[in-house]
Coordinates of N, CA, C and O in Angstrom, one line a residue:
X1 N -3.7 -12.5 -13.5 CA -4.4 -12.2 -12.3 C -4.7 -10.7 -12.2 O -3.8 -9.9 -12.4
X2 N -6.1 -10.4 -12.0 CA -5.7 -8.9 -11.7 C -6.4 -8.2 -10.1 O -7.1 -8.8 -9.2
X3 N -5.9 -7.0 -10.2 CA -6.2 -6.5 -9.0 C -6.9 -7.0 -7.9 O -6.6 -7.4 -6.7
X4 N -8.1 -6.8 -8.7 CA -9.2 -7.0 -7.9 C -9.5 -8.5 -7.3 O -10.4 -8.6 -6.4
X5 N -8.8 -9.6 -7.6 CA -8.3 -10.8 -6.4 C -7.5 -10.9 -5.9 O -7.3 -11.9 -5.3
X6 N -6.7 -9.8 -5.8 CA -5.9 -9.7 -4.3 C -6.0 -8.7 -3.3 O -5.4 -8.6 -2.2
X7 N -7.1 -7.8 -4.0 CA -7.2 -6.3 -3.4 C -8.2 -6.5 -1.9 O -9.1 -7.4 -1.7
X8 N -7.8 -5.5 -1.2 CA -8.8 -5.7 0.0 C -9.8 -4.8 -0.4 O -9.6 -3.7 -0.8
X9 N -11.1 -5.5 -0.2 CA -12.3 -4.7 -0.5 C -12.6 -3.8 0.8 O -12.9 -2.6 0.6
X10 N -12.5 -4.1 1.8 CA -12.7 -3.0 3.4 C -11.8 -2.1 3.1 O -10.6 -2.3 3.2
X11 N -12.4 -0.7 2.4 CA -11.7 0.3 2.4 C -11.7 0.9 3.8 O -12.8 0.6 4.2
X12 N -11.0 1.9 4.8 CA -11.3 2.9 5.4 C -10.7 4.2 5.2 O -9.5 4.6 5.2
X13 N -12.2 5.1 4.8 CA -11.3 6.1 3.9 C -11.8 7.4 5.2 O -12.6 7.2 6.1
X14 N -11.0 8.7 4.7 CA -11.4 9.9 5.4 C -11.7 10.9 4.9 O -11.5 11.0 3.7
X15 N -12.5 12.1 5.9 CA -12.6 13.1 4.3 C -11.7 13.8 4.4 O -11.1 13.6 5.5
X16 N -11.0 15.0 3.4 CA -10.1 15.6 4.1 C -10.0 16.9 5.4 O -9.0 17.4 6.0
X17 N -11.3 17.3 5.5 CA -11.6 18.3 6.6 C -11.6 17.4 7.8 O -11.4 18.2 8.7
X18 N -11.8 16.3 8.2 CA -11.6 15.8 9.6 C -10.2 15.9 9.8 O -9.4 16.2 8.9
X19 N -9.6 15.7 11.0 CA -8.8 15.9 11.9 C -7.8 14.7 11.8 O -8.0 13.5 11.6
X20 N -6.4 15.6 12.0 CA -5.2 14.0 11.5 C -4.9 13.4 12.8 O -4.2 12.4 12.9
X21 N -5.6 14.1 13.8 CA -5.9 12.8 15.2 C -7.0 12.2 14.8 O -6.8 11.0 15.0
X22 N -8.0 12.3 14.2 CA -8.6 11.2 13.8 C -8.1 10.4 13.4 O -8.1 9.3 14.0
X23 N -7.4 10.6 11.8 CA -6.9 9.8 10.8 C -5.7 8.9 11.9 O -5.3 7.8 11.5
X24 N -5.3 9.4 12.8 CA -4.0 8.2 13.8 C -4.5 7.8 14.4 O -4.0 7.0 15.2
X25 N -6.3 8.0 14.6 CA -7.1 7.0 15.6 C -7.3 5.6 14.7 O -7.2 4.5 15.2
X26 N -7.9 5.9 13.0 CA -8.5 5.2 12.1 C -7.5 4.0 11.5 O -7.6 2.9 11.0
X27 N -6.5 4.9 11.8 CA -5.0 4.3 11.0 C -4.6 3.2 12.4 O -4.2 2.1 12.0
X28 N -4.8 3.5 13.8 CA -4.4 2.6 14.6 C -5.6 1.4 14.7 O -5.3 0.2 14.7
X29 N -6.6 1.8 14.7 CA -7.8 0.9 14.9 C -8.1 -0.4 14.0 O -8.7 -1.4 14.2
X30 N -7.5 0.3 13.0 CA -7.6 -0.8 11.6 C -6.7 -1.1 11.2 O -6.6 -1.1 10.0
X31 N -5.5 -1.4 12.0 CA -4.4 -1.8 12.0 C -3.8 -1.7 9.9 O -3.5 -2.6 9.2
X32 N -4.1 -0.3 9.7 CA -3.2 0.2 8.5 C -2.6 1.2 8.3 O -2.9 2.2 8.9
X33 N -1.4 1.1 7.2 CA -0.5 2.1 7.4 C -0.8 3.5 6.5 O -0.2 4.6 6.5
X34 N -2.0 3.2 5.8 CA -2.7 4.8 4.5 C -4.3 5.1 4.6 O -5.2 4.3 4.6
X35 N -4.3 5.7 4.6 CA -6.4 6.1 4.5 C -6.2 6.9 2.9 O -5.3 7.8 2.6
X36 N -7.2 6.3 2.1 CA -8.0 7.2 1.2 C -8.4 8.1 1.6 O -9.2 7.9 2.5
X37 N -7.8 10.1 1.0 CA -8.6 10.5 1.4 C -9.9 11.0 0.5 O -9.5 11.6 -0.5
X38 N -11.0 10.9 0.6 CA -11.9 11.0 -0.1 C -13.3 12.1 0.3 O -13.9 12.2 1.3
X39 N -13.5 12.8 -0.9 CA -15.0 13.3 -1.1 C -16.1 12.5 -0.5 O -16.2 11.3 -0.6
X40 N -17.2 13.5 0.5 CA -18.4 12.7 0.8 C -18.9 11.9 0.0 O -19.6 11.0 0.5
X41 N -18.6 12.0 -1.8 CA -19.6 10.9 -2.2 C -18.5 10.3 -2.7 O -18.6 10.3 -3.9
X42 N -17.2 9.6 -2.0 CA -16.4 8.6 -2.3 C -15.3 8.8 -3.5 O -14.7 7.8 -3.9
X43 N -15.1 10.1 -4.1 CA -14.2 10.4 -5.0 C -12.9 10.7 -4.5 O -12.8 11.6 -3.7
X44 N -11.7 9.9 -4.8 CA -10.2 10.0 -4.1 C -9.7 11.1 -4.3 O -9.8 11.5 -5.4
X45 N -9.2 11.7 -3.4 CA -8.7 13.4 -3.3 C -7.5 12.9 -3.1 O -6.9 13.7 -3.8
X46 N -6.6 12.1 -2.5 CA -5.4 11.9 -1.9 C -5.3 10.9 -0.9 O -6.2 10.0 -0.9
X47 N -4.2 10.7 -0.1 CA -3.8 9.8 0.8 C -3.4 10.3 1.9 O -2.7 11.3 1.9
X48 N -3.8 9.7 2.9 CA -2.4 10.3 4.2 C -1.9 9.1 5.1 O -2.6 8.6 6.0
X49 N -1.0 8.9 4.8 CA -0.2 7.7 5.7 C 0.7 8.3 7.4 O 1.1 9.4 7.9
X50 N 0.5 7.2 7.8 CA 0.8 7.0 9.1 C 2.4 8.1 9.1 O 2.6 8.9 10.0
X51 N 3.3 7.9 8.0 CA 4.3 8.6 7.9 C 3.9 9.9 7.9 O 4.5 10.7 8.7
X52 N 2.8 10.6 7.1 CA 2.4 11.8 6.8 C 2.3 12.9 7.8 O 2.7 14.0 7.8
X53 N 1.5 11.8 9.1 CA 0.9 12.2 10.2 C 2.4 12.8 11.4 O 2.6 13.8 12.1
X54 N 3.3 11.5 11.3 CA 4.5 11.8 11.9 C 5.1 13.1 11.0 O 5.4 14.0 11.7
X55 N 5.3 13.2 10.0 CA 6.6 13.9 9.4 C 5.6 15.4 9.4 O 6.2 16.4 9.7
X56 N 4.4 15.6 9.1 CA 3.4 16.6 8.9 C 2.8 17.3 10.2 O 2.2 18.3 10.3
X57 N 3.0 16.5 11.0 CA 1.9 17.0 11.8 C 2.7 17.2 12.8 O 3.0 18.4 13.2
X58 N 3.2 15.7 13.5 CA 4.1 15.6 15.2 C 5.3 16.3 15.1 O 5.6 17.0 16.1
X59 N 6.1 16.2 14.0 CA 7.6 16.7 14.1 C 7.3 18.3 13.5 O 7.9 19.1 14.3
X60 N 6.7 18.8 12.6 CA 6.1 20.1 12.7 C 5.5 20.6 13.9 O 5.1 21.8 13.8
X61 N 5.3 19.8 15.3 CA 4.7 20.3 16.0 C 3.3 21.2 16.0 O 3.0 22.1 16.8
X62 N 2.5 20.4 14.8 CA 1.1 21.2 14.9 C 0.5 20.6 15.7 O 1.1 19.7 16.3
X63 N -1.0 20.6 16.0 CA -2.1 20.4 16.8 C -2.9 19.1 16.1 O -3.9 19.2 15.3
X64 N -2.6 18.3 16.4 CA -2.8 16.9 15.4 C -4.7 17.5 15.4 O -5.3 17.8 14.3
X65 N -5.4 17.5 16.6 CA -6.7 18.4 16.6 C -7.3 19.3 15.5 O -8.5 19.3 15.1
X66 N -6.1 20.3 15.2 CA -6.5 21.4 14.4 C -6.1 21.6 13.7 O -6.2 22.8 13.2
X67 N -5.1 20.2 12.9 CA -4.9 20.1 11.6 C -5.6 19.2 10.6 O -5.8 18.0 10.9
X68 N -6.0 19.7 9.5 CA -6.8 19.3 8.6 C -6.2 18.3 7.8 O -5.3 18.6 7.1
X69 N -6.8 16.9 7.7 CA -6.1 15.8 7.0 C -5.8 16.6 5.3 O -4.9 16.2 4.6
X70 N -6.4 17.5 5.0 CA -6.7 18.2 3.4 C -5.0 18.6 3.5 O -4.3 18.2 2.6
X71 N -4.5 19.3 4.6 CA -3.3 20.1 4.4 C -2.2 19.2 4.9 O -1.1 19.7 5.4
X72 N -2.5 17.6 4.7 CA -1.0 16.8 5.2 C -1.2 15.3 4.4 O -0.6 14.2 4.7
X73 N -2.2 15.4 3.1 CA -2.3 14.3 2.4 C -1.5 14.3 1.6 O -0.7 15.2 1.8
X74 N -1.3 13.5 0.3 CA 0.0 13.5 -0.6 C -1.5 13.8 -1.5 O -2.5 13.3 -1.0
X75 N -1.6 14.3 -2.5 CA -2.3 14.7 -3.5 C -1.8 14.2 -5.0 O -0.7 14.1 -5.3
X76 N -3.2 13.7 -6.0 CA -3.1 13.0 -7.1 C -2.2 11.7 -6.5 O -1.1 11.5 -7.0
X77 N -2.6 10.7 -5.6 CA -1.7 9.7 -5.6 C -2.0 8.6 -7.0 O -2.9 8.5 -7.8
X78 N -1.0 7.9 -7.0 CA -0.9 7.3 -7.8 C -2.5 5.8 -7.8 O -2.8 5.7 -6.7
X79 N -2.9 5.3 -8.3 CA -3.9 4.1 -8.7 C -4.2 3.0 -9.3 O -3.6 2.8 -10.4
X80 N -5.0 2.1 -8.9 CA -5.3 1.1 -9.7 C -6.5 1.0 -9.6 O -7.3 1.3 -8.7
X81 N -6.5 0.2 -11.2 CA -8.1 -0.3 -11.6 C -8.4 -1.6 -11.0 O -7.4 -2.2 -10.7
X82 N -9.5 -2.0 -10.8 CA -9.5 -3.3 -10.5 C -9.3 -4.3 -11.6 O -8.9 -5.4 -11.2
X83 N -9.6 -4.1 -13.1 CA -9.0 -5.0 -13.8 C -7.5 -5.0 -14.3 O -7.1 -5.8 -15.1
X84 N -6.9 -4.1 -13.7 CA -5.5 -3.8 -14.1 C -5.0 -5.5 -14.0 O -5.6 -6.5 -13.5
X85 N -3.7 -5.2 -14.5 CA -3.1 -6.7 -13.9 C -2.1 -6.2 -12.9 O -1.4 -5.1 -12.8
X86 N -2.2 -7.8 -11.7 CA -1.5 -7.1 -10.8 C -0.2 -6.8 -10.9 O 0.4 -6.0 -10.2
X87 N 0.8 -7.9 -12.2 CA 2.1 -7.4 -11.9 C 2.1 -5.8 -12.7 O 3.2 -5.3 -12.5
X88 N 1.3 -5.0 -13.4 CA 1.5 -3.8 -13.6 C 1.5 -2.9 -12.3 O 2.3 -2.0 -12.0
X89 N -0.1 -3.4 -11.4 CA 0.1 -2.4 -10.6 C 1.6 -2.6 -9.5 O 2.2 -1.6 -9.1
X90 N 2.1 -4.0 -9.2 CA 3.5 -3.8 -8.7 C 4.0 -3.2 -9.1 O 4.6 -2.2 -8.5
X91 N 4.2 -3.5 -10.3 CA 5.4 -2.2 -11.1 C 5.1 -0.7 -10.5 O 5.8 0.0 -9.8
X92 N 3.7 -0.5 -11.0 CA 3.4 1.0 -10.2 C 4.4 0.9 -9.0 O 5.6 1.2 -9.0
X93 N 3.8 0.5 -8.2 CA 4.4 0.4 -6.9 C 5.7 0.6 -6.5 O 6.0 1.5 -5.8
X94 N 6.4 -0.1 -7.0 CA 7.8 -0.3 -7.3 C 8.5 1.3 -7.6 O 9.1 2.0 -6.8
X95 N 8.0 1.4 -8.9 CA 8.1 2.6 -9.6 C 8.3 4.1 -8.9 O 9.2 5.0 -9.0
X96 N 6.9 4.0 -8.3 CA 6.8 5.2 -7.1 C 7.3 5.2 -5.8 O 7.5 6.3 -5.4
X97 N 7.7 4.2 -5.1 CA 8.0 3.7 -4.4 C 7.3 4.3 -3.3 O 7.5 5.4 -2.7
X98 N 6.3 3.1 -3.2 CA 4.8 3.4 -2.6 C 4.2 1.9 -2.1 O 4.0 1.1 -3.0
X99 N 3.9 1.7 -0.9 CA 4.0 0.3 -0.3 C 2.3 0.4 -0.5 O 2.0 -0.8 -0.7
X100 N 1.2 1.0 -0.4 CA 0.2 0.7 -0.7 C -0.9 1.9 -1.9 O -0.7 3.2 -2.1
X101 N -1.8 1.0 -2.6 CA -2.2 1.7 -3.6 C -3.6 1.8 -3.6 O -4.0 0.7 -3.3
X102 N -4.8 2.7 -3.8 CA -5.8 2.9 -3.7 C -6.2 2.1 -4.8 O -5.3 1.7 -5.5
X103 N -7.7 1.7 -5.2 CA -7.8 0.9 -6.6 C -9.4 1.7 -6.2 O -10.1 1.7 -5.2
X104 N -9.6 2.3 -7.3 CA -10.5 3.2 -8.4 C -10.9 2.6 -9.1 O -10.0 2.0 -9.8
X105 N -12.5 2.4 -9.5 CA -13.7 2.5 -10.2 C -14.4 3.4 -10.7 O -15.3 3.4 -9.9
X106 N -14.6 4.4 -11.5 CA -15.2 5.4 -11.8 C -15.2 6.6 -10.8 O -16.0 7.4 -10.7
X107 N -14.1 6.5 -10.1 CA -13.9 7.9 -9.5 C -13.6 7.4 -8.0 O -12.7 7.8 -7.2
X108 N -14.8 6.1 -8.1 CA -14.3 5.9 -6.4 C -13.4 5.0 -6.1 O -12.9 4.3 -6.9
X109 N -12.9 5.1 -4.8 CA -12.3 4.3 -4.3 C -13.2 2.7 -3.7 O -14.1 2.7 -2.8
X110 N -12.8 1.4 -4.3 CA -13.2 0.4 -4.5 C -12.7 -1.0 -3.5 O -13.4 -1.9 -3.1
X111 N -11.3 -0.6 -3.3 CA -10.4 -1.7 -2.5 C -8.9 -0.5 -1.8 O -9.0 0.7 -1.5
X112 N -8.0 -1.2 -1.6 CA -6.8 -0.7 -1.4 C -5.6 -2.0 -2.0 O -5.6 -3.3 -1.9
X113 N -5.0 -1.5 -2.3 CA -3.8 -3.2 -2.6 C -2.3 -3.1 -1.8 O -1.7 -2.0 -2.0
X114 N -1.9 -3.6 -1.3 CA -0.9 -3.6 -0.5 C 0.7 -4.6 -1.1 O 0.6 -5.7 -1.6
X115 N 1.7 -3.9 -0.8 CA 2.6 -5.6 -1.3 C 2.4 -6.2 0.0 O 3.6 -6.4 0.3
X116 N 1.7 -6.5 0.8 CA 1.5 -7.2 2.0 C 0.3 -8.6 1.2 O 0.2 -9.9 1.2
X117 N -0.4 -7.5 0.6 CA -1.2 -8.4 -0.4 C -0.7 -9.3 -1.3 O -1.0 -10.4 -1.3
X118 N 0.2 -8.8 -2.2 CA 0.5 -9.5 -3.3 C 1.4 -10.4 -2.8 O 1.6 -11.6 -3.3
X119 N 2.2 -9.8 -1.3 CA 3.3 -11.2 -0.9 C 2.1 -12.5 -0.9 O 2.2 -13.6 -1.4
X120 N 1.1 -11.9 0.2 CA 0.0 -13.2 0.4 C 0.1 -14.0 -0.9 O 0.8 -15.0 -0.9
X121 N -0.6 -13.8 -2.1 CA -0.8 -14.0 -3.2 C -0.1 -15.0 -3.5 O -0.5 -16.0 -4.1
X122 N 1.7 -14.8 -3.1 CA 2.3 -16.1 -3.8 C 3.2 -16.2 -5.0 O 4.3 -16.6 -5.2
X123 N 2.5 -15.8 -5.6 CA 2.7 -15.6 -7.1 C 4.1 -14.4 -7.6 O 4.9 -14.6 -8.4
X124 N 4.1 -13.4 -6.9 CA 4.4 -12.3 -7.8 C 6.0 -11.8 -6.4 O 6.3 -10.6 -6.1
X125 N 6.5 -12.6 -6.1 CA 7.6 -12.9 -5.3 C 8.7 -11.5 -5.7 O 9.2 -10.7 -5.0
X126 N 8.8 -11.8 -7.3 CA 10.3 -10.9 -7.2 C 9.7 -9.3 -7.6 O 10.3 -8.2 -7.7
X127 N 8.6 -9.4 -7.7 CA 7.9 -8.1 -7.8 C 7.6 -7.5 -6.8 O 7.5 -6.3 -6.9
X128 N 7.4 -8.2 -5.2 CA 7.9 -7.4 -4.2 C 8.5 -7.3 -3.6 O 8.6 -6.8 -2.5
X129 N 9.3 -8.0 -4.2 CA 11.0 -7.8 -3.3 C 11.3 -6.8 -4.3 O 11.8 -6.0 -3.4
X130 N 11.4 -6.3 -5.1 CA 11.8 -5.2 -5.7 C 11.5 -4.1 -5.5 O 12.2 -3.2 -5.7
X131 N 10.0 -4.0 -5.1 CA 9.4 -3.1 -4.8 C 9.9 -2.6 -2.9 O 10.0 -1.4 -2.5
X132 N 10.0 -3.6 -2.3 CA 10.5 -3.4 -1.3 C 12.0 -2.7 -1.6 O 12.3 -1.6 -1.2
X133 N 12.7 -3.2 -2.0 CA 13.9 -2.4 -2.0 C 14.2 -1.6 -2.9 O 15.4 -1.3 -2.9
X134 N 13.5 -1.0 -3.6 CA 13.6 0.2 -4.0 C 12.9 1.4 -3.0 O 13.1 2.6 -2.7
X135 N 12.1 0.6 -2.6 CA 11.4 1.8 -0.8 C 11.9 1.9 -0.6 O 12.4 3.0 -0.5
X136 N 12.6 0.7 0.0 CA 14.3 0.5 1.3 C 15.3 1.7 1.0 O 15.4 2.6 1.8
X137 N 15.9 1.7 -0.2 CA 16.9 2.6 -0.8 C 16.6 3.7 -0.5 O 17.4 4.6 0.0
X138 N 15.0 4.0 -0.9 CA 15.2 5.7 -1.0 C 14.7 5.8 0.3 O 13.9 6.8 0.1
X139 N 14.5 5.5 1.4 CA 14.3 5.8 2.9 C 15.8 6.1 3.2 O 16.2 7.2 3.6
X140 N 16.5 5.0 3.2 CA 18.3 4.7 3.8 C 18.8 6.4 3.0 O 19.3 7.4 3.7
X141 N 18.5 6.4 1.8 CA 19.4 7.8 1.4 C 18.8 9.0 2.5 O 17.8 8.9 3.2
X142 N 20.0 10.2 2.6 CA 19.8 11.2 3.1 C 18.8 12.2 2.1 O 18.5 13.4 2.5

């Protein structure tokens, strides 16, 4: 199986010069936990998750207003193709220990894949349970 039948095609991505109260408005509205952040003409620059926003923005106490998603994204995140197969991109996942993954086509961003996805899927069971507890671990450590 690969990517691209389990991947969600509704991407919502951001640029990185808008605002990380935006990105906690786009992130609440579309009930997800990462935005692509992306180039006007849809080329992936980075990510910024819901975590990013808390750990970068709120507990730094900056100005969620007058901070720039560019200066609180994770940069070079990791990707998938859409014909990858999906138990590789788990492994990615796993690997990095990274609960959702951008999926790239020639620069752009195309879908997003989630282990929310792959649990759907059925199939690929002990691939996110692994991947889940290897997140779990390195959150629990100090």
């Amino acid at each position: 199986m690969q990517v691209r039948d389990v991947m969600n095609q509704n991407v919502v991505t951001i640029e990185p010069g808008e605002s990380a109260a935006l990105a906690a408005r786009l992130l609440s509205r579309h009930n997800v936990g990462a935005l692509p952040v992306c180039s006007a003409k849809g080329v992936l620059q980075g990510i910024v998750s819901d975590r990013d926003i808390v750990l970068r923005c709120v507990a730094a106490e900056e100005d969620p207003q007058d901070l720039r998603v560019g200066t609180i994204m994770t940069r070079y995140p990791a990707a998938a193709a859409p014909d990858d197969d999906v138990r590789q991109a788990a492994q990615l996942m796993s690997a990095r220990q990274i609960r959702r993954l951008p999926v790239v086509e020639q620069g752009k961003v195309v879908g997003m894949l989630s282990l929310g996805d792959l649990a759907k899927c059925g199939r690929y069971e002990m691939e996110v349970s692994r991947a889940l507890t290897e997140i779990s671990e390195n959150v629990r450590q100090p």
